[in-house]
mmCIF file of C-alpha atoms in Angstrom:
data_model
loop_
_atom_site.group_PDB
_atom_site.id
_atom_site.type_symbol
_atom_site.label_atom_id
_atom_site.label_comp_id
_atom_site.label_asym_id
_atom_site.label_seq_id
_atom_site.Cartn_x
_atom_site.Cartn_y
_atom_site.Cartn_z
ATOM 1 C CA UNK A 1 30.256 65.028 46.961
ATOM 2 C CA UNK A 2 32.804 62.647 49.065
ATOM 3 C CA UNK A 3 36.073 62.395 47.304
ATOM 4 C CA UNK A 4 36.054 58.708 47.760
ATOM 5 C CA UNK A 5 32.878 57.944 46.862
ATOM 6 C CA UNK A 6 33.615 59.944 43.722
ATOM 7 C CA UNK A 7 36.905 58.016 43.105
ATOM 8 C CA UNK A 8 34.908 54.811 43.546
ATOM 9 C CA UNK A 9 32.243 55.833 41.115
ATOM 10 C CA UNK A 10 35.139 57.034 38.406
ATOM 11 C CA UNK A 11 36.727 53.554 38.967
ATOM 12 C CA UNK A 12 33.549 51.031 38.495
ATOM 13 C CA UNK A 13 32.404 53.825 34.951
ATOM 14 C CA UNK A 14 36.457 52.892 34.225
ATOM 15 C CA UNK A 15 35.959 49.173 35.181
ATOM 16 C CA UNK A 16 32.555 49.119 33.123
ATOM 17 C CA UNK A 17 34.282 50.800 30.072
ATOM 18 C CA UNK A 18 37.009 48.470 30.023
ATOM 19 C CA UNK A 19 34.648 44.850 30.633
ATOM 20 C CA UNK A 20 32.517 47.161 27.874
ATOM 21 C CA UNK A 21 35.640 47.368 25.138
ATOM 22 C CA UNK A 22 36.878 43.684 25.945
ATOM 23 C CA UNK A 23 33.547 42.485 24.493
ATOM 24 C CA UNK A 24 33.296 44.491 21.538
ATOM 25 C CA UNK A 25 37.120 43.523 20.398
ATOM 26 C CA UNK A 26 36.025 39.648 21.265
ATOM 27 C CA UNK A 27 32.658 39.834 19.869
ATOM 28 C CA UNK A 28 34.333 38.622 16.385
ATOM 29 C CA UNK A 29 37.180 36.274 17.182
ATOM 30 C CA UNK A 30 33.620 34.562 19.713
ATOM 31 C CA UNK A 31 31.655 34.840 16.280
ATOM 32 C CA UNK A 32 34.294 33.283 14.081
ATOM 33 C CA UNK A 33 35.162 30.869 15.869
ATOM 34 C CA UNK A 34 31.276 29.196 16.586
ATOM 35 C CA UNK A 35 30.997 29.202 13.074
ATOM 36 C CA UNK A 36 28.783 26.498 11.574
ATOM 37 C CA UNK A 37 29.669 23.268 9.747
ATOM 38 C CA UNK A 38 27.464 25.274 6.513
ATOM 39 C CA UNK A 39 29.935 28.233 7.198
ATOM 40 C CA UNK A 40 32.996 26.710 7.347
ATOM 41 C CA UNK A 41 32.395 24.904 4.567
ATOM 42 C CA UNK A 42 32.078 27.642 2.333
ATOM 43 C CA UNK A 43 35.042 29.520 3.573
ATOM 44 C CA UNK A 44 36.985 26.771 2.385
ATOM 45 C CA UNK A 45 35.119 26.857 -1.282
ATOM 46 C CA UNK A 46 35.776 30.297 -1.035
ATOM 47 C CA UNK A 47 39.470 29.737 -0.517
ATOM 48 C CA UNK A 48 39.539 27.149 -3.023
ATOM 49 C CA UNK A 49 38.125 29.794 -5.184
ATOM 50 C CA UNK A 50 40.599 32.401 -4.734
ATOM 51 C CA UNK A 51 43.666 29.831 -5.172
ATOM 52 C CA UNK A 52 42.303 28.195 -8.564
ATOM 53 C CA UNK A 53 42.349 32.182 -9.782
ATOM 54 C CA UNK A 54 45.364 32.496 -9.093
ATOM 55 C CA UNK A 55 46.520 29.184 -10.266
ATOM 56 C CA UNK A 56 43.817 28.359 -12.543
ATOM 57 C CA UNK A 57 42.498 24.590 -12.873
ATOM 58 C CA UNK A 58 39.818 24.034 -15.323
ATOM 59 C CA UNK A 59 38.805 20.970 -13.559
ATOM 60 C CA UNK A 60 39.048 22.665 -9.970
ATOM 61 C CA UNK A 61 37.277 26.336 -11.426
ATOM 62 C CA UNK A 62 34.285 23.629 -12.688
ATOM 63 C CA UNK A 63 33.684 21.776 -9.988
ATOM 64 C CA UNK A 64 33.417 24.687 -7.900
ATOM 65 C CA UNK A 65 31.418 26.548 -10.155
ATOM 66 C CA UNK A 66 27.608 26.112 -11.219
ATOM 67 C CA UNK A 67 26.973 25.607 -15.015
ATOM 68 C CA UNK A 68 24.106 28.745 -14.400
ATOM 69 C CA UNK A 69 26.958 30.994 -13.369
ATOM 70 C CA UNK A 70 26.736 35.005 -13.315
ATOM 71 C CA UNK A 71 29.655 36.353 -12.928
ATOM 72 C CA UNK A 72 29.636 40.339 -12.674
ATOM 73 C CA UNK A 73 32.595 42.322 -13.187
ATOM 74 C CA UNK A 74 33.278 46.116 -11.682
ATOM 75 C CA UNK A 75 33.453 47.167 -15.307
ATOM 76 C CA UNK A 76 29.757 45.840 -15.725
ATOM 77 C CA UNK A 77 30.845 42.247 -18.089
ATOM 78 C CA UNK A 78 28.986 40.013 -17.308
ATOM 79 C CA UNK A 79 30.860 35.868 -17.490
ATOM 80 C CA UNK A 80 29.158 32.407 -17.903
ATOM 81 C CA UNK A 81 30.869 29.611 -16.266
ATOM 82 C CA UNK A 82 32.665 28.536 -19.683
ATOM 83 C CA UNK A 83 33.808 32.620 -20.455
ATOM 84 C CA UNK A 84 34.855 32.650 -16.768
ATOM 85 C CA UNK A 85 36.901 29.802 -16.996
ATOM 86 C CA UNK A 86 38.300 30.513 -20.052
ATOM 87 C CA UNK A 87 39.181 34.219 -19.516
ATOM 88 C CA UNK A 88 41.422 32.515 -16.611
ATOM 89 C CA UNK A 89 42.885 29.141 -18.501
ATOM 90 C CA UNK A 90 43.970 31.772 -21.385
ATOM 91 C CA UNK A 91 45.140 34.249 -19.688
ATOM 92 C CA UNK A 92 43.176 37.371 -20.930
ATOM 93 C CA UNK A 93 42.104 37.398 -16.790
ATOM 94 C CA UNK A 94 45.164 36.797 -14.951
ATOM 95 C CA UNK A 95 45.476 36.524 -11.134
ATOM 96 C CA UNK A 96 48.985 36.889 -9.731
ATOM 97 C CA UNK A 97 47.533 37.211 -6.271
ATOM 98 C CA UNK A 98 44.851 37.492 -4.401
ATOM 99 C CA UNK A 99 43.821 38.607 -1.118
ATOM 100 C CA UNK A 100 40.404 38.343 0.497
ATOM 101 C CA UNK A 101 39.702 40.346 3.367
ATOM 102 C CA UNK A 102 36.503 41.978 5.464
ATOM 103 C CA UNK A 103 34.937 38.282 4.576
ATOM 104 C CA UNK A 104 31.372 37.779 6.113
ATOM 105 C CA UNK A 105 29.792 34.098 5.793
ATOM 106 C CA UNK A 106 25.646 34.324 5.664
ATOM 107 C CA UNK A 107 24.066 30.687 5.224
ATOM 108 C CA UNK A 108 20.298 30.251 4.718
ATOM 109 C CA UNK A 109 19.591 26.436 4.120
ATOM 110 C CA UNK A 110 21.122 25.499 0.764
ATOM 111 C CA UNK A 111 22.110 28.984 0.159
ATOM 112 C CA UNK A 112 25.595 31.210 1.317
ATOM 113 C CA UNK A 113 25.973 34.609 0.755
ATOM 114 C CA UNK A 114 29.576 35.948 0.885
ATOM 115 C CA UNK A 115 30.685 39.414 0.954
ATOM 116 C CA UNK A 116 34.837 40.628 1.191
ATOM 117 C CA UNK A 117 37.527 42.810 -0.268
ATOM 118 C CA UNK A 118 39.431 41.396 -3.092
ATOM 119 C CA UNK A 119 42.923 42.894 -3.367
ATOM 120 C CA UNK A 120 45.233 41.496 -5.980
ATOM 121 C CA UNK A 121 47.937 42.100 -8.567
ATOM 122 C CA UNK A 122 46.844 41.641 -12.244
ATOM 123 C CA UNK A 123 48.542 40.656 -15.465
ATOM 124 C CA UNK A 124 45.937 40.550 -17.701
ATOM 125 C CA UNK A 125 46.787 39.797 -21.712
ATOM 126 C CA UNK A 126 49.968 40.520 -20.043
ATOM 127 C CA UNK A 127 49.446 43.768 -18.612
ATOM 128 C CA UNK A 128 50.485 44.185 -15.190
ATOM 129 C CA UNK A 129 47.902 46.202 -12.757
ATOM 130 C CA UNK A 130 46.191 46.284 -9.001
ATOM 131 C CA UNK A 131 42.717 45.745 -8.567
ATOM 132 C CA UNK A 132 41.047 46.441 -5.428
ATOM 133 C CA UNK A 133 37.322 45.458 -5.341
ATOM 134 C CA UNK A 134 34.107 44.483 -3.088
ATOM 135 C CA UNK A 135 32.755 41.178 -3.994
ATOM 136 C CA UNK A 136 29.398 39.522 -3.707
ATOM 137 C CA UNK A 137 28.910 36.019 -4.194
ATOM 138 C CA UNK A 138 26.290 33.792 -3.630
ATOM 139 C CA UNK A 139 26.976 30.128 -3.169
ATOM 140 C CA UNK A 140 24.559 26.906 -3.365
ATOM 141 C CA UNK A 141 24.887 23.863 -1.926
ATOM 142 C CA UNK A 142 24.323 20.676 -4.547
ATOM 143 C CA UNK A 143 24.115 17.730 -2.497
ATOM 144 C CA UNK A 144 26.929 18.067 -0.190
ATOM 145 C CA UNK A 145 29.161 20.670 -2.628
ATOM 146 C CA UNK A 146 28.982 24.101 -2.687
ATOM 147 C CA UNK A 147 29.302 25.858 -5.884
ATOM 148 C CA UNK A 148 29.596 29.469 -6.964
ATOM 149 C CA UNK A 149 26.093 30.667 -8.464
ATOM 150 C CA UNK A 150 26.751 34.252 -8.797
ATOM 151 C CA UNK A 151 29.315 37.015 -7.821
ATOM 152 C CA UNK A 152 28.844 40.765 -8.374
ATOM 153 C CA UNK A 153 32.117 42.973 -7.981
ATOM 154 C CA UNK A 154 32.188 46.724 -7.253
ATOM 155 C CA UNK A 155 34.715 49.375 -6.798
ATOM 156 C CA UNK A 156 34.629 50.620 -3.251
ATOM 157 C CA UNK A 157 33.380 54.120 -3.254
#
């Protein structure tokens, strides 16, 4: 085979990787950023969410929480809106951080499905722990809110 056609077909496979990688590392910064009005939406419910656990707000956790709330735990209890609210006003579920991450936004009409990590630091009934977690939550939009219909938490295998 000619050297130099060789060399050019090693450079355009090269080129073609490259153009190749480039998309795949933009593919989700392009994705995030054409995210819906729906999406965006409820990433900021979700955020919301994850600040009035931390700092809880009975008023705040209500209004962005459906009265038919399921709310699953990794240990397999299962919350109401009023147990879930008041596990965090009295402190027997206590949130000294919180960080979401790996979070993917599905919206099907008046329906959100949300799926991240959940890292945080713990002081429940004053204990101090870690929790590290995969979270499900489905979301529905009433009227022009979105509120929190169920979540499901699992420990990552």
């Amino acid at each position: 085979m000619n050297p130099i056609a060789s060399a050019s077909h090693w450079t355009y496979r090269c080129a073609q990787g490259v153009t190749l990688a480039a998309a795949l590392i933009a593919a989700p910064l392009v994705a995030h950023a054409q995210a819906t009005p729906d999406e965006q939406a409820v990433a900021s419910v979700v955020e919301k969410l994850r600040a009035a656990m931390v700092d809880p707000d009975q008023a705040v956790l209500k209004d962005l929480t459906s009265p038919l709330l399921s709310y699953g735990h990794s240990g397999g209890k299962i919350d109401t809106q009023a147990s879930f609210i008041a596990a965090l006003m009295d402190g027997s579920s206590d949130f000294v951080s919180i960080t979401l991450s790996d979070q993917t936004i599905s919206v099907s009409g008046n329906v959100a499905v949300v799926r991240h990590t959940l890292s945080g630091a713990t002081n429940d009934g004053g204990k101090p722990g870690n929790v590290t977690i995969k979270v499900l939550t489905v979301w529905q939009k009433d009227g022009s809110q979105w509120r929190l219909l169920a979540r499901q938490a699992v420990r990552p295998a």
